[in-house]
Every structure is written in structure tokens, then in C-alpha cells.
Tab-separated table of C-alpha atoms in Angstrom:
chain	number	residue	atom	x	y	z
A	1	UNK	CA	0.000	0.000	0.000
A	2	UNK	CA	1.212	3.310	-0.977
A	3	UNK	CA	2.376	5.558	2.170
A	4	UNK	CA	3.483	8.275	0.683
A	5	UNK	CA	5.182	9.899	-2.783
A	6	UNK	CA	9.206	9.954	-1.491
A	7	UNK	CA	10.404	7.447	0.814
A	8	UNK	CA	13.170	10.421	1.869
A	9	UNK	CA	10.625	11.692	4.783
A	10	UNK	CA	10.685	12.254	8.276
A	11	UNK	CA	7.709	9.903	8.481
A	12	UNK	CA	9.587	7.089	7.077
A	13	UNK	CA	10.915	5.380	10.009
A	14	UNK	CA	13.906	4.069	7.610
A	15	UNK	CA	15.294	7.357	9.151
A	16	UNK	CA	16.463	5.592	12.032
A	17	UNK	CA	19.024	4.243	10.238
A	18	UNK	CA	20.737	7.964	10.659
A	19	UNK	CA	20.807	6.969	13.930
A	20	UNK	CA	23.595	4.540	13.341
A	21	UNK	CA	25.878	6.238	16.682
A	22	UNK	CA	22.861	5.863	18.963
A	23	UNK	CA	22.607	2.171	17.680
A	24	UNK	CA	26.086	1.643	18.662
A	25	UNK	CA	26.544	3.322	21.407
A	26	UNK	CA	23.222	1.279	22.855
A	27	UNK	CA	24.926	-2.186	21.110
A	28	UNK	CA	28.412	-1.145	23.355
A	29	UNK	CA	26.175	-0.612	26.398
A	30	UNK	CA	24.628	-3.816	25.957
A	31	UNK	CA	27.591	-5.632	25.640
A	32	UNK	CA	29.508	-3.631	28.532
A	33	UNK	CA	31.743	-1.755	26.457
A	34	UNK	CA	30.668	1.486	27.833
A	35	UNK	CA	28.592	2.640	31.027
A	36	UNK	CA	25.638	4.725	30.007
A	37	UNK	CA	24.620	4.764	25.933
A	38	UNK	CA	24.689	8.434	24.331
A	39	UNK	CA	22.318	10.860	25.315
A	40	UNK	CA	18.967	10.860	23.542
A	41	UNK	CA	18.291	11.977	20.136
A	42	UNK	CA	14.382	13.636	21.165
A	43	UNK	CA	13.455	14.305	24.568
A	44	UNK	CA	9.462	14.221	24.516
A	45	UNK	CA	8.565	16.862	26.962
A	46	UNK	CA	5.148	17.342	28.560
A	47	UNK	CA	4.842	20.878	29.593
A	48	UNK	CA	1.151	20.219	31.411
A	49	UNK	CA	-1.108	17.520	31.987
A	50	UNK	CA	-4.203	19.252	30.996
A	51	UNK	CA	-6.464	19.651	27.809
A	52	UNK	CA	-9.116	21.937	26.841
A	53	UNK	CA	-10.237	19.237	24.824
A	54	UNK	CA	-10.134	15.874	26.433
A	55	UNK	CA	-10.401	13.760	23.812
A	56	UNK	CA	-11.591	10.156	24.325
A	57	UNK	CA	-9.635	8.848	21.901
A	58	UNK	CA	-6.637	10.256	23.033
A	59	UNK	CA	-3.464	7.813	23.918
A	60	UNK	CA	-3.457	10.351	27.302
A	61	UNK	CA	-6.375	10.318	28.418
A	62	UNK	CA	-6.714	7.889	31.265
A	63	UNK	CA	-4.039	10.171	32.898
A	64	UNK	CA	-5.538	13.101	31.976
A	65	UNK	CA	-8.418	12.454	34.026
A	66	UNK	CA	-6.483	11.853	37.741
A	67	UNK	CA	-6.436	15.135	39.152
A	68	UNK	CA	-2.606	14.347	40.567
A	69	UNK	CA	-0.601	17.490	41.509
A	70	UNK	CA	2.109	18.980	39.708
A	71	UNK	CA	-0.118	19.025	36.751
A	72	UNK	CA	1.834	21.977	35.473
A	73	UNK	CA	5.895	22.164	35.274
A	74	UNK	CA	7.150	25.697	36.501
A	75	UNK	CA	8.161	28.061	33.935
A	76	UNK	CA	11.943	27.998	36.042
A	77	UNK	CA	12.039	24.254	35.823
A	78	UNK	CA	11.006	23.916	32.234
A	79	UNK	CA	13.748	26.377	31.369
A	80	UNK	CA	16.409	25.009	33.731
A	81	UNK	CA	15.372	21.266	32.141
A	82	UNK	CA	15.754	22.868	28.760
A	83	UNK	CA	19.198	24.008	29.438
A	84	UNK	CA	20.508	20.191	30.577
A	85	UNK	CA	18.812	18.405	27.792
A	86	UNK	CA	20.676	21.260	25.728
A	87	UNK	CA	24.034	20.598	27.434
A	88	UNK	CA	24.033	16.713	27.999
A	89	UNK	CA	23.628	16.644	23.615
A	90	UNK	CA	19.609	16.371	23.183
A	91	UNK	CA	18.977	17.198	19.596
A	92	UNK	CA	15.571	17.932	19.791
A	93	UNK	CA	12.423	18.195	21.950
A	94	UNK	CA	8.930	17.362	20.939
A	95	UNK	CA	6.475	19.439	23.093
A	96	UNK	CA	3.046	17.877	23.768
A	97	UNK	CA	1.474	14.336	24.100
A	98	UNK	CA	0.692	14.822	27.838
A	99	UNK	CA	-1.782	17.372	27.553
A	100	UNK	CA	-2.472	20.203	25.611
A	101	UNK	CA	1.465	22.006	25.391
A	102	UNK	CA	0.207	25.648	24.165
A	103	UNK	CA	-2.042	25.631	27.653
A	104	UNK	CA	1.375	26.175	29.068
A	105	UNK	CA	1.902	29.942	29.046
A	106	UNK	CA	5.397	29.481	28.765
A	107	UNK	CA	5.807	27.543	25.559
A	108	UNK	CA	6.802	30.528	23.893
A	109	UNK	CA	9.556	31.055	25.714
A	110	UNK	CA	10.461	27.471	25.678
A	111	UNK	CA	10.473	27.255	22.541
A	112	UNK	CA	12.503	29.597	21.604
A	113	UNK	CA	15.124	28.578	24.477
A	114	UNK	CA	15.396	25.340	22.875
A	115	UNK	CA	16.645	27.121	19.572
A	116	UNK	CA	18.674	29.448	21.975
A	117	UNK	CA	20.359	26.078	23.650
A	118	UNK	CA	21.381	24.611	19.802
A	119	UNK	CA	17.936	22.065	19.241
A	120	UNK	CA	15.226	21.663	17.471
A	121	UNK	CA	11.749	22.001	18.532
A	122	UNK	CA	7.976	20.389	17.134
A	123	UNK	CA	4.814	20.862	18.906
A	124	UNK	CA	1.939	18.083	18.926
A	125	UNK	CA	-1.273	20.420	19.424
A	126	UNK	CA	-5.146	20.816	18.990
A	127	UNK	CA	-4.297	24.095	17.246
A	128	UNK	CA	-7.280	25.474	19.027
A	129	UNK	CA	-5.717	28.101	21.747
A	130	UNK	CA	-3.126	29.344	19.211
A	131	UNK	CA	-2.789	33.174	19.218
A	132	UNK	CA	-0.362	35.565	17.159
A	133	UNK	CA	2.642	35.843	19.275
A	134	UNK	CA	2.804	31.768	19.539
A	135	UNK	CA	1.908	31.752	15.923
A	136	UNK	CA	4.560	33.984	14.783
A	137	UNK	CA	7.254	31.786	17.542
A	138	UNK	CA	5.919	28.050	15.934
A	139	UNK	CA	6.624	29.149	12.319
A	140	UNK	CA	10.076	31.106	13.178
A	141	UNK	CA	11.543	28.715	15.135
A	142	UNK	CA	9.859	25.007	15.027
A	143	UNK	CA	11.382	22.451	12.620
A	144	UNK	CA	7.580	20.872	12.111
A	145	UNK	CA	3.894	21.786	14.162
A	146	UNK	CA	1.767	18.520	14.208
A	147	UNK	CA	-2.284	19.388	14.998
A	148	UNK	CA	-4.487	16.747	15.466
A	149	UNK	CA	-8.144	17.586	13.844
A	150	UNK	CA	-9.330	13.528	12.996
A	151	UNK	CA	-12.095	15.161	11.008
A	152	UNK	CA	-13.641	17.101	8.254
A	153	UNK	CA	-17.462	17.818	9.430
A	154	UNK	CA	-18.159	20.106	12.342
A	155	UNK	CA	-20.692	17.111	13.346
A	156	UNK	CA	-17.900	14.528	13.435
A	157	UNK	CA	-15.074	16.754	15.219
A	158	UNK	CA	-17.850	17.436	18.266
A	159	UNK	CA	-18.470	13.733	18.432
A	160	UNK	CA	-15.042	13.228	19.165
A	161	UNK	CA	-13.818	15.751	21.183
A	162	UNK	CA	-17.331	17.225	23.019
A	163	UNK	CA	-16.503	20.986	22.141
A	164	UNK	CA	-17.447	22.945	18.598
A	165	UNK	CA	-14.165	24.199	17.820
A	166	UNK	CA	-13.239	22.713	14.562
A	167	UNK	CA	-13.738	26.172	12.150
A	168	UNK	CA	-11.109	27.615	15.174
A	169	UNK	CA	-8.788	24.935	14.773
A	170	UNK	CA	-8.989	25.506	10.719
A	171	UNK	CA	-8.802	29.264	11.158
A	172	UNK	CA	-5.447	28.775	13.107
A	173	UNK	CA	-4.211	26.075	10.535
A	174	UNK	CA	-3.897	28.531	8.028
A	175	UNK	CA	-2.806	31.558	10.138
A	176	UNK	CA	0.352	29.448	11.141
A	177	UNK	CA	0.647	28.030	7.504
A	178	UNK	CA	0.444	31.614	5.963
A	179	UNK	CA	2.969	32.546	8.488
A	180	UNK	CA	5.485	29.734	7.721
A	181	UNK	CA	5.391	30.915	3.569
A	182	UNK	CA	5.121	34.589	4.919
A	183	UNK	CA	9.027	33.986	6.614
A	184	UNK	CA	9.609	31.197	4.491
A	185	UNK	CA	10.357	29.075	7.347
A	186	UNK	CA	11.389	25.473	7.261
A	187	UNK	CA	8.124	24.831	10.042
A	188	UNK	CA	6.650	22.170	8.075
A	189	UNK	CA	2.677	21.892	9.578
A	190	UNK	CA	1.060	19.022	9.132
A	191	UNK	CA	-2.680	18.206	9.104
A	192	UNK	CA	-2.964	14.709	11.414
A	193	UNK	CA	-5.793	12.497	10.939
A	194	UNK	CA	-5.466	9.507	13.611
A	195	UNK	CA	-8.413	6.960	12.038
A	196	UNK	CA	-11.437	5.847	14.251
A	197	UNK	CA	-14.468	4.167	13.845
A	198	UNK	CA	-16.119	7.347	14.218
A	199	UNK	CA	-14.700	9.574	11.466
A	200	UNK	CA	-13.277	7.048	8.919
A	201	UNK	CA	-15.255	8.147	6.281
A	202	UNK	CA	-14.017	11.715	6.260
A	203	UNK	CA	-10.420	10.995	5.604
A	204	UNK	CA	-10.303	12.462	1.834
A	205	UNK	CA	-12.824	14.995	2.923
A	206	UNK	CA	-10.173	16.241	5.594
A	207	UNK	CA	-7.237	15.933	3.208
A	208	UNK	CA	-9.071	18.252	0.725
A	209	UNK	CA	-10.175	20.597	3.466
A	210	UNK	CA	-6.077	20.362	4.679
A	211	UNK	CA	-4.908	21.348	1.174
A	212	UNK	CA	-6.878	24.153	1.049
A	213	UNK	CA	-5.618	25.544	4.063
A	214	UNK	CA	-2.413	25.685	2.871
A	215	UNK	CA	-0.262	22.624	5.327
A	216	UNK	CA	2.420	21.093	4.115
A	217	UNK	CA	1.642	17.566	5.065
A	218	UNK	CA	-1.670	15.701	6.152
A	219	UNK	CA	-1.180	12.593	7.793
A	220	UNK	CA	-3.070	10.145	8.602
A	221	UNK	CA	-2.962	6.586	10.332
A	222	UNK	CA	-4.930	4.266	12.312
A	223	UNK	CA	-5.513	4.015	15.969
A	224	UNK	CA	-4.112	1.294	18.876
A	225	UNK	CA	-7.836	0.511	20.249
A	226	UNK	CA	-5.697	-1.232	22.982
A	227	UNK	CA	-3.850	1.741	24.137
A	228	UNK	CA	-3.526	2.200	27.995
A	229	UNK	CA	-4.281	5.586	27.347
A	230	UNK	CA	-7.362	5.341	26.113
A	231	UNK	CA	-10.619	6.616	27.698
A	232	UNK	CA	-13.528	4.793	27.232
A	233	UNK	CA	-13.245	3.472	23.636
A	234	UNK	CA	-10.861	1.299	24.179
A	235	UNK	CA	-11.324	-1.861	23.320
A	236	UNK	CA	-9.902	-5.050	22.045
A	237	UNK	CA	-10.632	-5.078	18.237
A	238	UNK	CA	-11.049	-2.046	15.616
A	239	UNK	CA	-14.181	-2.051	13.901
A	240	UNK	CA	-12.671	-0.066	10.223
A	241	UNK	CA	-14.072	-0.490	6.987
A	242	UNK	CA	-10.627	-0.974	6.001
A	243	UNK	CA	-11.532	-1.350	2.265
A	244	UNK	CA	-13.658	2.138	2.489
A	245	UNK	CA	-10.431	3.372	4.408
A	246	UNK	CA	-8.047	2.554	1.684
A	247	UNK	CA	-9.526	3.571	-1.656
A	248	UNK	CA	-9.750	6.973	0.763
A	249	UNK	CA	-6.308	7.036	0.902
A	250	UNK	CA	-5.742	6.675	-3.109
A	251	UNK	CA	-7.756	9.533	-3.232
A	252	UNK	CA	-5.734	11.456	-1.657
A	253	UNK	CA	-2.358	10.608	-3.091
A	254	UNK	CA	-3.837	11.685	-6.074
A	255	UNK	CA	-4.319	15.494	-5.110
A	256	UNK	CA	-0.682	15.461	-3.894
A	257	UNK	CA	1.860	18.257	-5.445
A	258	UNK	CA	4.869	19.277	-4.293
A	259	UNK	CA	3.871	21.425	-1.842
A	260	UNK	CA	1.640	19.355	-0.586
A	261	UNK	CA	2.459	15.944	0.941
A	262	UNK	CA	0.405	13.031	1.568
A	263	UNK	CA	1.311	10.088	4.541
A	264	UNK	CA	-0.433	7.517	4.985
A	265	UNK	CA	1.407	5.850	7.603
A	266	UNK	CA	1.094	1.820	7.265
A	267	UNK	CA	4.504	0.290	7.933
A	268	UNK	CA	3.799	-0.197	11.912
A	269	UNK	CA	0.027	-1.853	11.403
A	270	UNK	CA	-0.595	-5.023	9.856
A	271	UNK	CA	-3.588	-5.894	6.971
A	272	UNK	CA	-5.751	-5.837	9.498
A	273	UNK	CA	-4.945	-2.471	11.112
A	274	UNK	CA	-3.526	-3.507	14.101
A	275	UNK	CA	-0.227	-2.800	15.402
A	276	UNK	CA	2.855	-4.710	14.547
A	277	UNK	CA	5.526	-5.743	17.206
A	278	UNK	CA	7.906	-7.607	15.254
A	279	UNK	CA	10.828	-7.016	17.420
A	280	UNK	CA	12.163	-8.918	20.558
A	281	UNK	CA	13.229	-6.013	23.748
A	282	UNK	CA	13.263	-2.171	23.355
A	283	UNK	CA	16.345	-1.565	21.742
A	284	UNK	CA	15.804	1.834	20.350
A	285	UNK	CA	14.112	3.136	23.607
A	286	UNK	CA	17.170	5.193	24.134
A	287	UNK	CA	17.256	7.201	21.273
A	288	UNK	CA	14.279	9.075	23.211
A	289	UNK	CA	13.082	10.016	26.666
A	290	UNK	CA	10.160	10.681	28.218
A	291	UNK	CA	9.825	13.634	30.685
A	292	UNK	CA	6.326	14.759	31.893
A	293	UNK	CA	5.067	17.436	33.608
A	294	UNK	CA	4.886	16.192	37.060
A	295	UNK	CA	8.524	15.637	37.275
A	296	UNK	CA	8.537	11.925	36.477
A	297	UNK	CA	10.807	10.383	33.531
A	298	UNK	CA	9.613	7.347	31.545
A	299	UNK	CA	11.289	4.947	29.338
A	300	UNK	CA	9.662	6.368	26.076
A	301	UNK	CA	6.282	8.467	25.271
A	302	UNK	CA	4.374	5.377	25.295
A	303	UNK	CA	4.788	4.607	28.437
A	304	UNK	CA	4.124	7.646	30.390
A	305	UNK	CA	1.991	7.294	33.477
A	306	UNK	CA	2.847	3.521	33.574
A	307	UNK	CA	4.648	2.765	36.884
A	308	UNK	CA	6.300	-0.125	35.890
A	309	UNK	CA	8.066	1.885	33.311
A	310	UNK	CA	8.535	5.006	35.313
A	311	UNK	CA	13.108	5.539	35.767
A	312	UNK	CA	13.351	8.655	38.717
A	313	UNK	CA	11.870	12.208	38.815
A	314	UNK	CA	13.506	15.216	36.914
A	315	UNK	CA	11.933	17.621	39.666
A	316	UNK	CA	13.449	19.644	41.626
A	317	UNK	CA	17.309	19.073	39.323
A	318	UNK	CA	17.051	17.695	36.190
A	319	UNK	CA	20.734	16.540	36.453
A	320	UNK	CA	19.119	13.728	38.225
A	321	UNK	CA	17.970	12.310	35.028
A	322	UNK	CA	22.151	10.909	34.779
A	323	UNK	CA	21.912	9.001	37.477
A	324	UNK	CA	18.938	6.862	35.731
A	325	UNK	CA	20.729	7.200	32.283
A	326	UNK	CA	22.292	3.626	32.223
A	327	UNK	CA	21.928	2.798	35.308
A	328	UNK	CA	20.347	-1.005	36.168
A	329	UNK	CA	16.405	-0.198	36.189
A	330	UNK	CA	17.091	1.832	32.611
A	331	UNK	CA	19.497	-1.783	31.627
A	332	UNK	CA	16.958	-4.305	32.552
A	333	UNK	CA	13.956	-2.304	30.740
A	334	UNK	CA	15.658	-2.143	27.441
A	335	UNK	CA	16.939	-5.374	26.836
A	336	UNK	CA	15.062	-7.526	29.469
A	337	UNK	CA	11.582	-6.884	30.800
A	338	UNK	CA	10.432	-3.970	28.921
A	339	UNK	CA	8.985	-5.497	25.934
A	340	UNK	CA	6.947	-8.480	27.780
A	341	UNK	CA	4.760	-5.693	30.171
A	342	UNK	CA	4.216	-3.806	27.068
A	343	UNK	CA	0.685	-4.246	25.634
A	344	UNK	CA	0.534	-1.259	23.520
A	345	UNK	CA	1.303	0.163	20.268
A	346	UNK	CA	5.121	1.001	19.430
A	347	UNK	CA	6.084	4.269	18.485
A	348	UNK	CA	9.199	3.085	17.911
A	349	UNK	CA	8.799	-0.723	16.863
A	350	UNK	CA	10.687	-0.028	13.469
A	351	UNK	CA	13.691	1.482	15.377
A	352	UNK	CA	13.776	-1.831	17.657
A	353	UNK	CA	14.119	-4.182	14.622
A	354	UNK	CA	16.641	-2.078	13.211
């Protein structure tokens, strides 16, 4: 099945294979050669654990739901965790996937700290609380803005996510696209579609509606109906018209051009739609880490909120995150006991089996 016109893409996760040092250096850790593997290529940072939204079918919405403390990390501590990830040799850091990010009044600022500090930044958002200034920010400074819309009617958009807010979230789409051509950034935004029973039959209407608004990418892929995350549609099969879904997807290959991409991301789900785990421990775990907004570090964005998988807290010093880095716990989850307690969808299966 066709996923997409290029197979040089940063949704191609054949990209790992530029990660050939962070393979290494996790193979020599493995076999003893070294003590701790390099730092991460992406930290995934979770600003705040809240959503204006509250989607259902949202991978973070179980969590989203206990009213813990520390829901929100302090503007000094986000910028002070910046800083290390920027000085132990981060790369990049993906704000969202705990929450909402841009209800975090200091994103901004973080954002542009994290170009200050020698990374690159991307933002996972609803693209509904969006305002000029973080506009302007996004396009000048992120290397891509993901926001998730999963629709094309008004009807369908309110029947997954309970508010009315899908013309905002278009109006914003093409205020931050404008911007990007406007200071002909290299922000690439991108239009996601994550497939669900209840909106697979808008998938070309939404890629039609995402051209016209000027993105560089929509994407779109099926859910993990298994997630932990999950509220309260999880559940153990999918129920797609998977025929329906893919003669949706040649339909929208064939409006691509070259300024506008199609993805129809495949490679990690089987013919049936359901994730594939083809590998054998979490190899490429590593290459990322999870850091939410509560202060507590996980072995990879999947994970978050899952004790068994939870390495030390990053609040009040975020230097504390090297004495996990390597250490036994972070060891025995990677190549031992990580894989087996994990019943959910890989983000990073591909990596593993490289």
C-alpha cells in the first residue's frame, strides 16, 4: 500500500538508520563496552497535563483524568530542564502528548530557548488556543507543528472531542501556515488524521479541506484501540471499513503536489490495522526520553503514566535524570523486561528491529 510519494521523509521510520551512533553506542552498552549509551536523540517533553479538549480517543487520556498534583511544570524548571537536555547533547524536543502544550503559558519562551540552547523544537497540538505571538514563535523557530483535527465535518469533530471548535482549529491552521510561507520558514505543519471508527469516512474529505488551508503535510494513520491511554473506547478489536479506508487514501495521493504531501502511515500496522511488534526487547528506547510534567521520567512516550516503566523524577534538578541514564532499572527495561509488560502500540517498533 502506498504511504506516501518519497520514501526520503521524516515519516519514514527508515530514518532511524541515521541513527547509526545511537545504535552503537546502545549495542556497546549492551555488551559492557561502555557505562551509560549516548544521550537521547528527542526528549518528549510534557509541559502540562491538561487539555481543553479531552479527547476520548486520546493515547493520554486515562491520565488526563487523575487530578494528581504537579499538573503543570514551573516556567523555572522547564527552562532550567531545557538548558541540561541542551548541554548533555539532546537534539531535539517534541512538546506535547501529555496534555495540551500551548495551555502552558510558557511555551513561547520554551520554545525559543530550545533554539537558543542549539535544538530543534515540534509541537503536537489541537491548534485550538493558538494566538499571534505563539503563531509567529511556531513558524520562526519550530522544525515541524503537528495538529491533530481527525475530522472534516463540524458534526464529526464534536463527536469526538465534546466541544465545537473545529472552524477555530482551521482558522489557526492557516494563520500558522500563511505565516510559515510569509518567513519562508522550514516549520513544516502538518494536518494529522489519527483513524477511528467514528470519522473514517471523512479521511479524503479532511485531506481536501487540509490542502486548502495551505499545510504542508496531512497525515493520517490508524488508531491502537488497545492503548492504555485510552478513555472509554478502548477496546480489544477495531471495527474499520478498512476497504472504504483505503480507496480513501488513493484519493488522496492523487491530489498530492509538491507542496503538498500526503502520509499515509502503514509500515507499523498489519492488513488488518492492528499494530505490529515484530521485534524482541526495546532496543531503540534510548534514542528518546520521556519527561512529563509532574517531574517523572519514563522509558519512552508510550509509556508515560505507567509505573512499571517510570526511571526517577527530573523535579526539583534535572541533572538527576544521569543518574537513571544507564543505570540497572534503565538496563533491565531495554533489553530484558520492557517489551513483555508492554501491551501497547510502538512508536518506535521499526527502530527496535533495526
Amino acid at each position: 500500500m502506498k504511504e506516501w510519494k518519497t520514501p526520503y521523509n521524516s515519516f519514514n521510520s527508515m530514518k532511524g538508520l541515521l541513527y547509526a551512533p545511537w545504535y552503537q553506542s546502545i549495542r556497546d552498552w549492551k555488551d559492557g563496552k561502555i557505562p551509560v549509551p549516548l544521550p537521547p536523540v528527542e526528549a518528549s517533553l510534557d509541559p502540562i497535563h491538561a487539555c481543553n479538549l479531552m479527547c476520548q480517543h486520546c493515547n493520554a487520556h486515562t491520565y488526563l483524568e487523575e487530578k494528581k498534583d504537579n499538573r503543570r511544570m514551573t516556567d523555572e524548571h522547564m527552562f532550567n530542564l531545557i538548558r541540561f537536555l541542551g548541554e548533555w547533547g539532546v537534539k531535539a524536543i517534541c512538546f506535547g502528548g501529555g496534555g495540551e502544550p500551548t495551555m502552558h503559558t510558557a511555551l513561547g519562551e520554551a520554545i525559543k530557548l530550545t533554539h537558543e540552547c542549539g535544538m530543534e523544537s515540534s509541537v503536537a497540538t489541537n491548534g485550538t488556543l493558538l494566538d499571534d505571538k505563539l503563531i509567529e514563535i511556531m513558524a520562526k523557530y519550530c522544525r515541524w507543528v503537528g495538529v491533530s483535527v481527525d475530522a472534516f465535518k463540524a458534526s464529526t469533530y464534536k463527536e469526538g472531542r465534546n466541544k465545537d471548535l473545529i472552524g477555530v482549529a482551521f482558522h489557526n491552521i492557516k494563520k500558522l501556515s500563511n505565516k510559515t510561507k510569509e518567513l519562508e520558514s522550514k516549520c513544516d505543519v502538518s494536518f494529522k488524521f489519527l483513524i477511528m471508527p467514528y470519522n473514517q469516512l471523512e479521511i479524503f474529505g479532511a485531506c481536501l479541506v487540509a490542502k486548502d488551508l495551505g499545510v504542508k503535510d496531512f497525515h493520517a494513520r490508524p488508531a491502537d484501540f488497545r492503548h492504555q491511554g485510552l478513555g472509554e473506547w478502548k477496546k480489544k478489536n477495531n471495527e474499520y471499513k478498512i476497504k472504504i479506508i483505503k480507496d480513501q487514501f488513493e484519493k488522496c495521493h492523487e491530489i498530492e503536489t509538491k507542496d503538498f504531501r500526503v502520509f499515509t502511515i502503514m509500515h507499523k500496522f498489519d492488513e488488518n490495522f492492528l499494530p505490529i511488534k515484530n521485534f524482541t526487547q526495546c532496543y531503540a528506547s534510548p534514542c528518546c526520553i520521556q519527561l512529563c510534567a509532574n517531574g517523572d521520567i519514563y522509558l519512552c512516550p508510550d509509556q508515560r503514566d505507567e509505573e512499571f516503566y517510570k526511571l526517577a523524577e527530573h523535579d526539583p534538578d534535572p541533572k538527576r535524570i544521569l543518574d537513571i541514564w544507564g543505570g540497572k532499572r534503565h538496563y533491565d527495561l531495554v533489553f530484558n523486561i520492557g517489551k513483555d509488560n508492554c501491551a501497547t502500540r510502538c512508536t518506535f517498533s521499526p527502530y527496535c528491529k533495526q
